[in-house]
Amino acid sequence: MSKGPGLFADIGKKAKDLLTRDYNTDQKFSISTYTASGVSLTSTALKKGGVHAADVTSQYKYKNAVFDFKIDTDSTILTTVTFTEILPSTKAIASFKVPDNSSGKLEVQYFHDHATVTAAAALKQNPLIDITATLGTPVISFGAEAGYDTSSKTFTKYNAGISVTKPDACASIILGDKGDSIKASYLHHLDESKRSAAVGEVYRKFSTNENTITVGGLYAIDHTTTVKAKLNNNGKLGALLQHEVVPKSLVTVSSEIDTKALDKHPRFGLSLVLKP
């Protein structure tokens, strides 16, 4: 694939990941194994509130195709097949669930040095169609996305965004919710090795006159241990400690506190991911 402007979903993704990725208030345990034939198996158990759930995922790679299978406790089987380079600079992703016959979806992604275009459609009689386009370079890009419901003949979404990425920083502005919201974010690495970073995000909802400001940071204590924290203007404080016990195996402890209601118990989450 070419080194172009990236997908529309990549606009603002780095700042979003720092503020949300690995934060959780649930208990999760995941273990992965690999067979000699190259098949990976991952078993996951999750406790969310008083609800327990589990699933098993498998992945197999063959030439330019990747096959992913996921079976959960509801006896639902999700199958995803990804093909790369069927045509030059093109990726195709097909997915469907069993026994849900109407869940099929096909997405095609085309990458160019100065543009990226994607089109996705549900495989049914009156599908939902999603189209995105991004123009620019890896440094600066402009993008837009739209969703159309062929059954009601209405647009389900239309959003636009701009992103600027440099080696030590990235900034983005996204106009979303059919023009009803705007989100601006900025992430800055505080050292050349990118062991520490600071991020800020401002979100405004025009219809409700709602404003949310979130700031956060990341610091790598050493090559195996990382701490993160975030705080928004609503008083929600989150903190996270992640440690690599052995290569690729992570234990993550996170918590969330409402600083405006300190009489409430803080919420804690624990995640353990084991990989060979």
mmCIF file of C-alpha atoms in Angstrom:
data_model
loop_
_atom_site.group_PDB
_atom_site.id
_atom_site.type_symbol
_atom_site.label_atom_id
_atom_site.label_comp_id
_atom_site.label_asym_id
_atom_site.label_seq_id
_atom_site.Cartn_x
_atom_site.Cartn_y
_atom_site.Cartn_z
ATOM 1 C CA MET A 1 0.000 0.000 0.000
ATOM 2 C CA SER A 2 1.151 3.557 -0.722
ATOM 3 C CA LYS A 3 2.180 6.024 1.927
ATOM 4 C CA GLY A 4 -0.599 8.499 1.311
ATOM 5 C CA PRO A 5 -2.867 10.544 3.592
ATOM 6 C CA GLY A 6 -4.381 7.512 5.321
ATOM 7 C CA LEU A 7 -8.021 6.711 6.020
ATOM 8 C CA PHE A 8 -10.634 9.199 7.181
ATOM 9 C CA ALA A 9 -10.827 7.185 10.414
ATOM 10 C CA ASP A 10 -7.161 8.049 11.062
ATOM 11 C CA ILE A 11 -7.952 11.762 11.492
ATOM 12 C CA GLY A 12 -7.629 12.460 15.219
ATOM 13 C CA LYS A 13 -6.962 8.790 15.997
ATOM 14 C CA LYS A 14 -3.653 9.275 17.844
ATOM 15 C CA ALA A 15 -5.137 11.763 20.288
ATOM 16 C CA LYS A 16 -8.255 9.617 20.720
ATOM 17 C CA ASP A 17 -6.172 6.500 21.443
ATOM 18 C CA LEU A 18 -4.150 8.277 24.118
ATOM 19 C CA LEU A 19 -7.346 9.452 25.827
ATOM 20 C CA THR A 20 -9.374 6.239 25.540
ATOM 21 C CA ARG A 21 -7.276 3.181 24.627
ATOM 22 C CA ASP A 22 -6.838 0.586 27.415
ATOM 23 C CA TYR A 23 -9.004 2.558 29.858
ATOM 24 C CA ASN A 24 -11.714 0.287 31.236
ATOM 25 C CA THR A 25 -13.680 -0.417 34.399
ATOM 26 C CA ASP A 26 -14.250 -4.110 33.694
ATOM 27 C CA GLN A 27 -12.336 -7.317 34.375
ATOM 28 C CA LYS A 28 -10.856 -8.924 31.267
ATOM 29 C CA PHE A 29 -8.630 -11.949 30.740
ATOM 30 C CA SER A 30 -7.256 -12.927 27.350
ATOM 31 C CA ILE A 31 -4.795 -15.642 26.321
ATOM 32 C CA SER A 32 -3.404 -16.319 22.831
ATOM 33 C CA THR A 33 -1.672 -19.336 21.314
ATOM 34 C CA TYR A 34 -0.197 -20.096 17.897
ATOM 35 C CA THR A 35 -0.139 -23.410 16.074
ATOM 36 C CA ALA A 36 2.678 -24.711 13.894
ATOM 37 C CA SER A 37 0.545 -24.078 10.792
ATOM 38 C CA GLY A 38 0.338 -20.374 11.584
ATOM 39 C CA VAL A 39 -3.173 -20.279 13.074
ATOM 40 C CA SER A 40 -3.610 -17.986 16.078
ATOM 41 C CA LEU A 41 -6.232 -18.678 18.764
ATOM 42 C CA THR A 42 -7.337 -16.145 21.367
ATOM 43 C CA SER A 43 -9.724 -16.846 24.250
ATOM 44 C CA THR A 44 -11.231 -13.904 26.127
ATOM 45 C CA ALA A 45 -13.345 -13.760 29.287
ATOM 46 C CA LEU A 46 -15.014 -10.504 30.336
ATOM 47 C CA LYS A 47 -16.921 -9.437 33.430
ATOM 48 C CA LYS A 48 -18.812 -6.185 32.941
ATOM 49 C CA GLY A 49 -20.879 -5.240 35.942
ATOM 50 C CA GLY A 50 -22.782 -8.393 36.820
ATOM 51 C CA VAL A 51 -22.652 -9.781 33.286
ATOM 52 C CA HIS A 52 -20.145 -12.407 32.177
ATOM 53 C CA ALA A 53 -19.196 -12.925 28.538
ATOM 54 C CA ALA A 54 -16.592 -14.906 26.642
ATOM 55 C CA ASP A 55 -15.438 -15.418 23.084
ATOM 56 C CA VAL A 56 -12.866 -17.307 21.062
ATOM 57 C CA THR A 57 -11.170 -15.767 18.030
ATOM 58 C CA SER A 58 -8.988 -17.376 15.425
ATOM 59 C CA GLN A 59 -6.876 -15.925 12.636
ATOM 60 C CA TYR A 60 -5.247 -17.598 9.668
ATOM 61 C CA LYS A 61 -3.079 -15.940 7.027
ATOM 62 C CA TYR A 62 -2.673 -17.390 3.555
ATOM 63 C CA LYS A 63 -0.781 -15.464 0.881
ATOM 64 C CA ASN A 64 -2.625 -12.151 0.464
ATOM 65 C CA ALA A 65 -5.669 -13.152 2.522
ATOM 66 C CA VAL A 66 -6.382 -13.031 6.258
ATOM 67 C CA PHE A 67 -9.268 -15.051 7.733
ATOM 68 C CA ASP A 68 -10.687 -14.045 11.142
ATOM 69 C CA PHE A 69 -13.313 -16.009 13.047
ATOM 70 C CA LYS A 70 -14.992 -15.083 16.334
ATOM 71 C CA ILE A 71 -17.436 -17.194 18.364
ATOM 72 C CA ASP A 72 -19.130 -15.707 21.451
ATOM 73 C CA THR A 73 -21.326 -17.012 24.246
ATOM 74 C CA ASP A 74 -24.463 -16.084 22.281
ATOM 75 C CA SER A 75 -23.466 -18.697 19.675
ATOM 76 C CA THR A 76 -22.824 -15.953 17.137
ATOM 77 C CA ILE A 77 -20.056 -16.559 14.622
ATOM 78 C CA LEU A 78 -18.438 -13.508 13.041
ATOM 79 C CA THR A 79 -16.285 -14.160 9.978
ATOM 80 C CA THR A 80 -14.061 -11.513 8.393
ATOM 81 C CA VAL A 81 -11.947 -12.043 5.292
ATOM 82 C CA THR A 82 -9.393 -9.416 4.249
ATOM 83 C CA PHE A 83 -7.761 -9.450 0.827
ATOM 84 C CA THR A 84 -4.827 -7.190 -0.025
ATOM 85 C CA GLU A 85 -3.489 -6.286 -3.436
ATOM 86 C CA ILE A 86 -6.264 -8.016 -5.426
ATOM 87 C CA LEU A 87 -5.807 -4.907 -7.525
ATOM 88 C CA PRO A 88 -2.845 -2.529 -7.108
ATOM 89 C CA SER A 89 -3.103 -0.486 -3.884
ATOM 90 C CA THR A 90 -6.494 -2.007 -3.056
ATOM 91 C CA LYS A 91 -7.824 -3.841 -0.007
ATOM 92 C CA ALA A 92 -11.165 -5.656 0.243
ATOM 93 C CA ILE A 93 -12.839 -6.663 3.511
ATOM 94 C CA ALA A 94 -15.874 -8.958 3.649
ATOM 95 C CA SER A 95 -17.666 -9.835 6.883
ATOM 96 C CA PHE A 96 -20.831 -11.637 7.968
ATOM 97 C CA LYS A 97 -22.432 -13.124 11.062
ATOM 98 C CA VAL A 98 -24.118 -16.479 11.512
ATOM 99 C CA PRO A 99 -27.070 -16.960 12.074
ATOM 100 C CA ASP A 100 -27.835 -13.317 11.113
ATOM 101 C CA ASN A 101 -28.262 -13.599 7.347
ATOM 102 C CA SER A 102 -28.634 -9.827 6.875
ATOM 103 C CA SER A 103 -25.327 -8.914 8.525
ATOM 104 C CA GLY A 104 -23.096 -9.299 5.472
ATOM 105 C CA LYS A 105 -20.909 -6.315 4.597
ATOM 106 C CA LEU A 106 -18.340 -5.597 1.916
ATOM 107 C CA GLU A 107 -15.772 -2.791 2.058
ATOM 108 C CA VAL A 108 -13.225 -1.772 -0.568
ATOM 109 C CA GLN A 109 -10.302 0.533 0.207
ATOM 110 C CA TYR A 110 -8.126 2.221 -2.415
ATOM 111 C CA PHE A 111 -4.831 3.870 -1.468
ATOM 112 C CA HIS A 112 -3.019 6.428 -3.603
ATOM 113 C CA ASP A 113 -0.020 8.651 -2.871
ATOM 114 C CA HIS A 114 -2.340 11.652 -2.520
ATOM 115 C CA ALA A 115 -5.782 10.153 -1.932
ATOM 116 C CA THR A 116 -7.578 7.358 -0.113
ATOM 117 C CA VAL A 117 -11.117 6.274 -0.973
ATOM 118 C CA THR A 118 -13.287 3.672 0.761
ATOM 119 C CA ALA A 119 -16.748 2.337 -0.015
ATOM 120 C CA ALA A 120 -18.745 -0.051 2.174
ATOM 121 C CA ALA A 121 -22.189 -1.547 1.735
ATOM 122 C CA ALA A 122 -24.369 -4.011 3.586
ATOM 123 C CA LEU A 123 -25.131 -7.097 1.515
ATOM 124 C CA LYS A 124 -28.915 -6.882 1.500
ATOM 125 C CA GLN A 125 -31.704 -5.612 -0.737
ATOM 126 C CA ASN A 126 -31.737 -2.021 0.571
ATOM 127 C CA PRO A 127 -28.229 -1.527 1.900
ATOM 128 C CA LEU A 128 -26.623 1.179 3.962
ATOM 129 C CA ILE A 129 -23.772 2.693 1.957
ATOM 130 C CA ASP A 130 -20.779 4.428 3.530
ATOM 131 C CA ILE A 131 -18.218 6.364 1.473
ATOM 132 C CA THR A 132 -15.097 8.191 2.677
ATOM 133 C CA ALA A 133 -12.425 10.163 0.834
ATOM 134 C CA THR A 134 -9.171 11.665 2.077
ATOM 135 C CA LEU A 135 -6.889 13.946 0.091
ATOM 136 C CA GLY A 136 -3.402 15.201 0.877
ATOM 137 C CA THR A 137 -0.138 13.801 2.161
ATOM 138 C CA PRO A 138 1.039 12.048 5.330
ATOM 139 C CA VAL A 139 1.695 15.554 6.755
ATOM 140 C CA ILE A 140 -1.609 17.295 5.986
ATOM 141 C CA SER A 141 -4.875 15.720 4.877
ATOM 142 C CA PHE A 142 -8.505 16.704 4.301
ATOM 143 C CA GLY A 143 -11.270 14.131 4.497
ATOM 144 C CA ALA A 144 -15.017 13.601 4.405
ATOM 145 C CA GLU A 145 -17.432 10.730 4.935
ATOM 146 C CA ALA A 146 -21.095 10.155 4.169
ATOM 147 C CA GLY A 147 -23.627 7.437 4.902
ATOM 148 C CA TYR A 148 -26.763 6.826 2.832
ATOM 149 C CA ASP A 149 -29.756 4.619 3.612
ATOM 150 C CA THR A 150 -31.148 3.345 0.320
ATOM 151 C CA SER A 151 -34.394 2.152 1.937
ATOM 152 C CA SER A 152 -35.401 5.567 3.354
ATOM 153 C CA LYS A 153 -33.366 7.534 0.781
ATOM 154 C CA THR A 154 -31.816 9.684 3.502
ATOM 155 C CA PHE A 155 -28.291 10.481 4.615
ATOM 156 C CA THR A 156 -27.449 8.819 7.918
ATOM 157 C CA LYS A 157 -24.276 10.876 8.399
ATOM 158 C CA TYR A 158 -21.933 13.352 6.766
ATOM 159 C CA ASN A 159 -18.752 14.518 8.458
ATOM 160 C CA ALA A 160 -15.535 16.283 7.476
ATOM 161 C CA GLY A 161 -12.102 16.704 8.998
ATOM 162 C CA ILE A 162 -8.573 18.020 8.621
ATOM 163 C CA SER A 163 -5.382 16.639 10.113
ATOM 164 C CA VAL A 164 -1.800 17.919 10.410
ATOM 165 C CA THR A 165 0.886 15.438 11.459
ATOM 166 C CA LYS A 166 4.519 16.155 12.295
ATOM 167 C CA PRO A 167 7.176 13.898 13.864
ATOM 168 C CA ASP A 168 6.594 15.357 17.347
ATOM 169 C CA ALA A 169 2.938 16.462 17.160
ATOM 170 C CA CYS A 170 -0.407 16.036 15.452
ATOM 171 C CA ALA A 171 -3.549 18.165 15.370
ATOM 172 C CA SER A 172 -7.009 17.599 13.946
ATOM 173 C CA ILE A 173 -10.440 19.205 13.616
ATOM 174 C CA ILE A 174 -13.533 17.119 12.868
ATOM 175 C CA LEU A 175 -16.970 18.497 12.024
ATOM 176 C CA GLY A 176 -19.361 15.663 12.898
ATOM 177 C CA ASP A 177 -22.964 14.701 13.630
ATOM 178 C CA LYS A 178 -24.161 16.236 10.335
ATOM 179 C CA GLY A 179 -22.538 19.541 11.292
ATOM 180 C CA ASP A 180 -23.961 19.584 14.823
ATOM 181 C CA SER A 181 -20.632 19.040 16.601
ATOM 182 C CA ILE A 182 -16.990 19.975 16.288
ATOM 183 C CA LYS A 183 -13.994 18.320 17.915
ATOM 184 C CA ALA A 184 -10.453 19.683 17.957
ATOM 185 C CA SER A 185 -7.506 17.743 19.369
ATOM 186 C CA TYR A 186 -3.774 18.237 19.712
ATOM 187 C CA LEU A 187 -1.115 15.719 20.767
ATOM 188 C CA HIS A 188 2.507 16.642 21.449
ATOM 189 C CA HIS A 189 5.406 14.308 22.225
ATOM 190 C CA LEU A 190 7.586 15.828 24.919
ATOM 191 C CA ASP A 191 10.799 14.010 23.986
ATOM 192 C CA GLU A 192 12.428 12.601 20.860
ATOM 193 C CA SER A 193 12.045 8.980 21.985
ATOM 194 C CA LYS A 194 8.266 9.544 22.440
ATOM 195 C CA ARG A 195 8.351 8.217 26.006
ATOM 196 C CA SER A 196 6.051 11.013 27.145
ATOM 197 C CA ALA A 197 3.212 12.913 25.537
ATOM 198 C CA ALA A 198 0.490 15.433 26.354
ATOM 199 C CA VAL A 199 -2.902 15.699 24.666
ATOM 200 C CA GLY A 200 -5.849 18.059 24.727
ATOM 201 C CA GLU A 201 -9.314 17.721 23.199
ATOM 202 C CA VAL A 202 -12.203 20.176 22.934
ATOM 203 C CA TYR A 203 -15.665 18.940 21.934
ATOM 204 C CA ARG A 204 -18.701 21.149 21.347
ATOM 205 C CA LYS A 205 -22.272 20.059 20.632
ATOM 206 C CA PHE A 206 -24.100 22.977 19.014
ATOM 207 C CA SER A 207 -27.702 21.788 19.511
ATOM 208 C CA THR A 208 -27.270 21.376 23.279
ATOM 209 C CA ASN A 209 -24.619 24.063 23.787
ATOM 210 C CA GLU A 210 -22.516 21.376 25.490
ATOM 211 C CA ASN A 211 -18.741 21.741 25.832
ATOM 212 C CA THR A 212 -16.340 19.038 26.967
ATOM 213 C CA ILE A 213 -12.643 19.717 27.488
ATOM 214 C CA THR A 214 -10.311 16.795 28.175
ATOM 215 C CA VAL A 215 -6.588 16.835 28.882
ATOM 216 C CA GLY A 216 -4.333 13.827 29.331
ATOM 217 C CA GLY A 217 -0.817 12.538 29.283
ATOM 218 C CA LEU A 218 1.387 9.494 28.932
ATOM 219 C CA TYR A 219 4.748 8.670 30.483
ATOM 220 C CA ALA A 220 6.864 5.549 29.949
ATOM 221 C CA ILE A 221 8.654 4.812 33.224
ATOM 222 C CA ASP A 222 10.812 2.244 31.452
ATOM 223 C CA HIS A 223 10.549 -0.019 28.401
ATOM 224 C CA THR A 224 7.992 -2.254 30.167
ATOM 225 C CA THR A 225 5.862 0.137 32.248
ATOM 226 C CA THR A 226 3.631 2.995 31.136
ATOM 227 C CA VAL A 227 1.313 5.312 33.063
ATOM 228 C CA LYS A 228 -1.505 7.431 31.631
ATOM 229 C CA ALA A 229 -3.942 9.940 33.117
ATOM 230 C CA LYS A 230 -6.794 12.132 31.881
ATOM 231 C CA LEU A 231 -9.211 14.712 33.301
ATOM 232 C CA ASN A 232 -12.199 16.498 31.798
ATOM 233 C CA ASN A 233 -14.143 19.594 32.823
ATOM 234 C CA ASN A 234 -16.946 17.399 34.197
ATOM 235 C CA GLY A 235 -14.588 16.225 36.925
ATOM 236 C CA LYS A 236 -13.976 12.706 35.588
ATOM 237 C CA LEU A 237 -10.402 11.661 36.419
ATOM 238 C CA GLY A 238 -8.939 8.507 34.885
ATOM 239 C CA ALA A 239 -5.608 6.815 35.536
ATOM 240 C CA LEU A 240 -3.928 3.751 34.072
ATOM 241 C CA LEU A 241 -0.859 1.626 34.758
ATOM 242 C CA GLN A 242 0.279 -0.887 32.137
ATOM 243 C CA HIS A 243 3.141 -3.319 32.609
ATOM 244 C CA GLU A 244 4.622 -5.794 30.142
ATOM 245 C CA VAL A 245 5.213 -8.871 32.294
ATOM 246 C CA VAL A 246 6.937 -10.752 29.481
ATOM 247 C CA PRO A 247 7.220 -9.692 25.818
ATOM 248 C CA LYS A 248 3.719 -9.118 24.335
ATOM 249 C CA SER A 249 1.973 -10.049 27.610
ATOM 250 C CA LEU A 250 0.380 -7.068 29.369
ATOM 251 C CA VAL A 251 -1.349 -6.435 32.666
ATOM 252 C CA THR A 252 -3.352 -3.199 32.831
ATOM 253 C CA VAL A 253 -4.924 -1.617 35.916
ATOM 254 C CA SER A 254 -7.121 1.436 35.428
ATOM 255 C CA SER A 255 -9.516 3.490 37.524
ATOM 256 C CA GLU A 256 -12.007 6.310 37.166
ATOM 257 C CA ILE A 257 -12.964 8.841 39.847
ATOM 258 C CA ASP A 258 -15.651 11.516 39.802
ATOM 259 C CA THR A 259 -13.888 14.407 41.564
ATOM 260 C CA LYS A 260 -17.233 16.201 41.946
ATOM 261 C CA ALA A 261 -18.715 13.250 43.864
ATOM 262 C CA LEU A 262 -15.913 11.936 46.057
ATOM 263 C CA ASP A 263 -18.445 10.136 48.266
ATOM 264 C CA LYS A 264 -18.904 7.630 45.431
ATOM 265 C CA HIS A 265 -16.555 4.667 45.192
ATOM 266 C CA PRO A 266 -14.006 4.861 42.370
ATOM 267 C CA ARG A 267 -14.403 2.369 39.535
ATOM 268 C CA PHE A 268 -11.545 -0.032 38.830
ATOM 269 C CA GLY A 269 -10.715 -2.211 35.873
ATOM 270 C CA LEU A 270 -8.217 -5.034 35.339
ATOM 271 C CA SER A 271 -7.030 -6.494 32.061
ATOM 272 C CA LEU A 272 -4.595 -9.362 31.559
ATOM 273 C CA VAL A 273 -3.456 -10.241 28.024
ATOM 274 C CA LEU A 274 -1.091 -13.200 27.581
ATOM 275 C CA LYS A 275 0.668 -13.891 24.283
ATOM 276 C CA PRO A 276 3.463 -16.350 23.504
#
